[in-house]
PDB file of C-alpha atoms in Angstrom:
ATOM      1  CA  UNK A  10      78.124 105.950  82.531  1.00 47.00           C
ATOM      2  CA  UNK A  11      81.029 103.779  83.564  1.00 61.00           C
ATOM      3  CA  UNK A  12      80.864 100.021  83.179  1.00 79.00           C
ATOM      4  CA  UNK A  13      82.880  97.189  84.637  1.00 78.00           C
ATOM      5  CA  UNK A  14      84.898  96.618  81.481  1.00 82.00           C
ATOM      6  CA  UNK A  15      85.628 100.304  81.009  1.00 84.00           C
ATOM      7  CA  UNK A  16      86.920 100.693  84.569  1.00 85.00           C
ATOM      8  CA  UNK A  17      89.187  97.646  84.337  1.00 85.00           C
ATOM      9  CA  UNK A  18      90.605  98.714  80.981  1.00 87.00           C
ATOM     10  CA  UNK A  19      91.044 102.314  82.194  1.00 88.00           C
ATOM     11  CA  UNK A  20      93.027 101.054  85.191  1.00 88.00           C
ATOM     12  CA  UNK A  21      95.141  98.848  82.922  1.00 90.00           C
ATOM     13  CA  UNK A  22      95.905 101.804  80.646  1.00 91.00           C
ATOM     14  CA  UNK A  23      96.793 103.915  83.688  1.00 91.00           C
ATOM     15  CA  UNK A  24      99.202 101.221  84.888  1.00 90.00           C
ATOM     16  CA  UNK A  25     100.805 101.039  81.447  1.00 91.00           C
ATOM     17  CA  UNK A  26     101.174 104.822  81.160  1.00 93.00           C
ATOM     18  CA  UNK A  27     102.786 105.090  84.607  1.00 91.00           C
ATOM     19  CA  UNK A  28     104.809 101.889  84.749  1.00 92.00           C
ATOM     20  CA  UNK A  29     106.329 101.649  81.272  1.00 92.00           C
ATOM     21  CA  UNK A  30     108.404 104.827  81.800  1.00 92.00           C
ATOM     22  CA  UNK A  31     109.276 103.550  85.287  1.00 92.00           C
ATOM     23  CA  UNK A  32     110.548 100.344  83.723  1.00 91.00           C
ATOM     24  CA  UNK A  33     112.481 102.257  81.058  1.00 93.00           C
ATOM     25  CA  UNK A  34     114.216 104.573  83.543  1.00 92.00           C
ATOM     26  CA  UNK A  35     113.800 103.369  87.150  1.00 91.00           C
ATOM     27  CA  UNK A  36     116.388 105.790  88.556  1.00 91.00           C
ATOM     28  CA  UNK A  37     114.569 108.854  87.247  1.00 93.00           C
ATOM     29  CA  UNK A  38     111.166 107.470  88.277  1.00 91.00           C
ATOM     30  CA  UNK A  39     112.422 106.730  91.793  1.00 90.00           C
ATOM     31  CA  UNK A  40     113.780 110.260  92.117  1.00 90.00           C
ATOM     32  CA  UNK A  41     110.485 111.781  90.913  1.00 90.00           C
ATOM     33  CA  UNK A  42     108.400 109.752  93.364  1.00 89.00           C
ATOM     34  CA  UNK A  43     110.803 110.550  96.210  1.00 89.00           C
ATOM     35  CA  UNK A  44     110.385 114.250  95.415  1.00 91.00           C
ATOM     36  CA  UNK A  45     106.603 113.891  95.319  1.00 90.00           C
ATOM     37  CA  UNK A  46     106.192 112.007  98.614  1.00 90.00           C
ATOM     38  CA  UNK A  47     108.509 114.415 100.428  1.00 91.00           C
ATOM     39  CA  UNK A  48     105.778 117.092 100.280  1.00 91.00           C
ATOM     40  CA  UNK A  49     102.844 116.227 102.566  1.00 92.00           C
ATOM     41  CA  UNK A  50     100.441 118.562 100.769  1.00 94.00           C
ATOM     42  CA  UNK A  51     101.055 116.738  97.462  1.00 94.00           C
ATOM     43  CA  UNK A  52     100.409 113.387  99.098  1.00 93.00           C
ATOM     44  CA  UNK A  53      97.186 114.696 100.661  1.00 95.00           C
ATOM     45  CA  UNK A  54      96.055 116.108  97.303  1.00 96.00           C
ATOM     46  CA  UNK A  55      96.752 112.758  95.653  1.00 94.00           C
ATOM     47  CA  UNK A  56      94.741 111.144  98.455  1.00 94.00           C
ATOM     48  CA  UNK A  57      91.756 113.303  97.525  1.00 96.00           C
ATOM     49  CA  UNK A  58      92.105 112.263  93.871  1.00 95.00           C
ATOM     50  CA  UNK A  59      92.355 108.592  94.883  1.00 94.00           C
ATOM     51  CA  UNK A  60      89.174 108.990  96.978  1.00 95.00           C
ATOM     52  CA  UNK A  61      87.344 110.432  93.961  1.00 94.00           C
ATOM     53  CA  UNK A  62      88.502 107.529  91.784  1.00 92.00           C
ATOM     54  CA  UNK A  63      87.449 105.041  94.470  1.00 93.00           C
ATOM     55  CA  UNK A  64      83.991 106.595  94.589  1.00 93.00           C
ATOM     56  CA  UNK A  65      83.664 106.177  90.818  1.00 90.00           C
ATOM     57  CA  UNK A  66      84.528 102.485  91.168  1.00 88.00           C
ATOM     58  CA  UNK A  67      82.173 102.021  94.111  1.00 90.00           C
ATOM     59  CA  UNK A  68      79.343 103.857  92.332  1.00 90.00           C
ATOM     60  CA  UNK A  69      79.465 101.192  89.617  1.00 86.00           C
ATOM     61  CA  UNK A  70      79.392  98.308  92.091  1.00 84.00           C
ATOM     62  CA  UNK A  71      79.964  98.369  95.828  1.00 82.00           C
ATOM     63  CA  UNK A  72      78.863  94.858  96.737  1.00 82.00           C
ATOM     64  CA  UNK A  73      80.856  91.678  96.360  1.00 84.00           C
ATOM     65  CA  UNK A  74      79.683  89.083  93.834  1.00 82.00           C
ATOM     66  CA  UNK A  75      80.724  85.545  92.947  1.00 84.00           C
ATOM     67  CA  UNK A  76      82.063  86.311  89.468  1.00 81.00           C
ATOM     68  CA  UNK A  77      84.962  88.312  88.049  1.00 78.00           C
ATOM     69  CA  UNK A  78      83.016  91.545  88.524  1.00 80.00           C
ATOM     70  CA  UNK A  79      84.122  91.303  92.164  1.00 86.00           C
ATOM     71  CA  UNK A  80      87.319  93.070  91.052  1.00 86.00           C
ATOM     72  CA  UNK A  81      85.454  96.387  90.859  1.00 86.00           C
ATOM     73  CA  UNK A  82      84.481  96.623  94.557  1.00 90.00           C
ATOM     74  CA  UNK A  83      87.836  95.174  95.648  1.00 92.00           C
ATOM     75  CA  UNK A  84      89.692  97.845  93.674  1.00 90.00           C
ATOM     76  CA  UNK A  85      87.243 100.512  94.829  1.00 91.00           C
ATOM     77  CA  UNK A  86      87.522  99.704  98.534  1.00 95.00           C
ATOM     78  CA  UNK A  87      91.312  99.314  98.297  1.00 94.00           C
ATOM     79  CA  UNK A  88      91.552 102.738  96.643  1.00 93.00           C
ATOM     80  CA  UNK A  89      89.245 104.200  99.291  1.00 96.00           C
ATOM     81  CA  UNK A  90      91.457 102.896 102.104  1.00 96.00           C
ATOM     82  CA  UNK A  91      94.581 104.133 100.313  1.00 94.00           C
ATOM     83  CA  UNK A  92      93.051 107.590  99.840  1.00 94.00           C
ATOM     84  CA  UNK A  93      92.114 107.840 103.510  1.00 96.00           C
ATOM     85  CA  UNK A  94      95.619 106.782 104.582  1.00 95.00           C
ATOM     86  CA  UNK A  95      97.164 109.290 102.158  1.00 94.00           C
ATOM     87  CA  UNK A  96      95.083 112.095 103.653  1.00 95.00           C
ATOM     88  CA  UNK A  97      95.467 111.158 107.322  1.00 96.00           C
ATOM     89  CA  UNK A  98      99.054 109.832 107.315  1.00 93.00           C
ATOM     90  CA  UNK A  99     101.023 111.325 104.401  1.00 92.00           C
ATOM     91  CA  UNK A 100     104.316 110.690 106.207  1.00 92.00           C
ATOM     92  CA  UNK A 101     103.660 106.941 105.912  1.00 91.00           C
ATOM     93  CA  UNK A 102     104.274 107.093 102.150  1.00 87.00           C
ATOM     94  CA  UNK A 103     107.590 108.875 102.617  1.00 87.00           C
ATOM     95  CA  UNK A 104     108.753 106.126 105.002  1.00 89.00           C
ATOM     96  CA  UNK A 105     107.459 103.421 102.681  1.00 89.00           C
ATOM     97  CA  UNK A 106     109.264 104.879  99.659  1.00 87.00           C
ATOM     98  CA  UNK A 107     112.540 104.937 101.593  1.00 87.00           C
ATOM     99  CA  UNK A 108     112.182 101.163 101.999  1.00 86.00           C
ATOM    100  CA  UNK A 109     111.113 100.233  98.464  1.00 86.00           C
ATOM    101  CA  UNK A 110     112.379 103.142  96.355  1.00 83.00           C
ATOM    102  CA  UNK A 111     115.556 101.544  95.025  1.00 86.00           C
ATOM    103  CA  UNK A 112     116.043 101.211  91.265  1.00 86.00           C
ATOM    104  CA  UNK A 113     115.897  97.421  91.465  1.00 90.00           C
ATOM    105  CA  UNK A 114     112.637  97.468  93.436  1.00 90.00           C
ATOM    106  CA  UNK A 115     111.094 100.002  91.034  1.00 91.00           C
ATOM    107  CA  UNK A 116     111.934  97.755  88.076  1.00 90.00           C
ATOM    108  CA  UNK A 117     110.384  94.705  89.778  1.00 93.00           C
ATOM    109  CA  UNK A 118     107.266  96.645  90.812  1.00 91.00           C
ATOM    110  CA  UNK A 119     106.946  97.974  87.248  1.00 92.00           C
ATOM    111  CA  UNK A 120     107.102  94.479  85.767  1.00 94.00           C
ATOM    112  CA  UNK A 121     104.513  93.197  88.254  1.00 94.00           C
ATOM    113  CA  UNK A 122     102.261  96.180  87.522  1.00 92.00           C
ATOM    114  CA  UNK A 123     102.450  95.596  83.782  1.00 93.00           C
ATOM    115  CA  UNK A 124     101.548  91.931  84.321  1.00 94.00           C
ATOM    116  CA  UNK A 125      98.565  93.070  86.406  1.00 91.00           C
ATOM    117  CA  UNK A 126      97.555  95.489  83.623  1.00 91.00           C
ATOM    118  CA  UNK A 127      97.580  92.675  81.066  1.00 91.00           C
ATOM    119  CA  UNK A 128      95.563  90.484  83.454  1.00 89.00           C
ATOM    120  CA  UNK A 129      92.987  93.259  83.948  1.00 87.00           C
ATOM    121  CA  UNK A 130      92.590  93.606  80.186  1.00 87.00           C
ATOM    122  CA  UNK A 131      92.129  89.840  79.884  1.00 86.00           C
ATOM    123  CA  UNK A 132      89.493  89.794  82.633  1.00 86.00           C
ATOM    124  CA  UNK A 133      87.662  92.727  81.049  1.00 83.00           C
ATOM    125  CA  UNK A 134      87.742  91.205  77.563  1.00 81.00           C
ATOM    126  CA  UNK A 135      87.247  87.493  78.194  1.00 78.00           C
ATOM    127  CA  UNK A 136      85.792  86.878  81.638  1.00 72.00           C
ATOM    128  CA  UNK A 137      83.090  89.551  81.820  1.00 68.00           C
ATOM    129  CA  UNK A 138      80.993  88.628  78.774  1.00 63.00           C
ATOM    130  CA  UNK A 139      77.704  89.969  80.156  1.00 60.00           C
ATOM    131  CA  UNK A 140      79.084  93.447  80.721  1.00 54.00           C
ATOM    132  CA  UNK A 141      79.338  95.670  77.674  1.00 56.00           C
ATOM    133  CA  UNK A 142      80.965  99.047  77.179  1.00 53.00           C
ATOM    134  CA  UNK A 143      78.119 101.412  76.341  1.00 54.00           C
ATOM    135  CA  UNK A 144      78.903 104.676  74.558  1.00 51.00           C
ATOM    136  CA  UNK A 145      76.672 107.680  75.084  1.00 48.00           C
TER     137      UNK A 145
END
């Protein structure tokens, strides 16, 4: 069973795994993403995967609360919307990458993403004391 802390830390690890190589070599990362978004079937397939991930987040908590656990439904609904857009309008991501796919922009986005990953780890560790990671 997934818990709030596990989901936040898993997302932070995902950001680190994807964005550290992007920060190390933004030119190569930009080229790889450009190649990926040029194929509509790949974008649609990624949209399906994003929908599955959003459903995992929303199965843990789909309602909004007044504490830091509100991050789970916000991330879940944002991923759901992104997945739907990826499936229905895959050409949108190709146009978007043309605008923000420069090496400089990739480096800035990578730095911001790594900062977000650190913040997610902090929230999971320090600000969600009542939620524990349960094994088994």
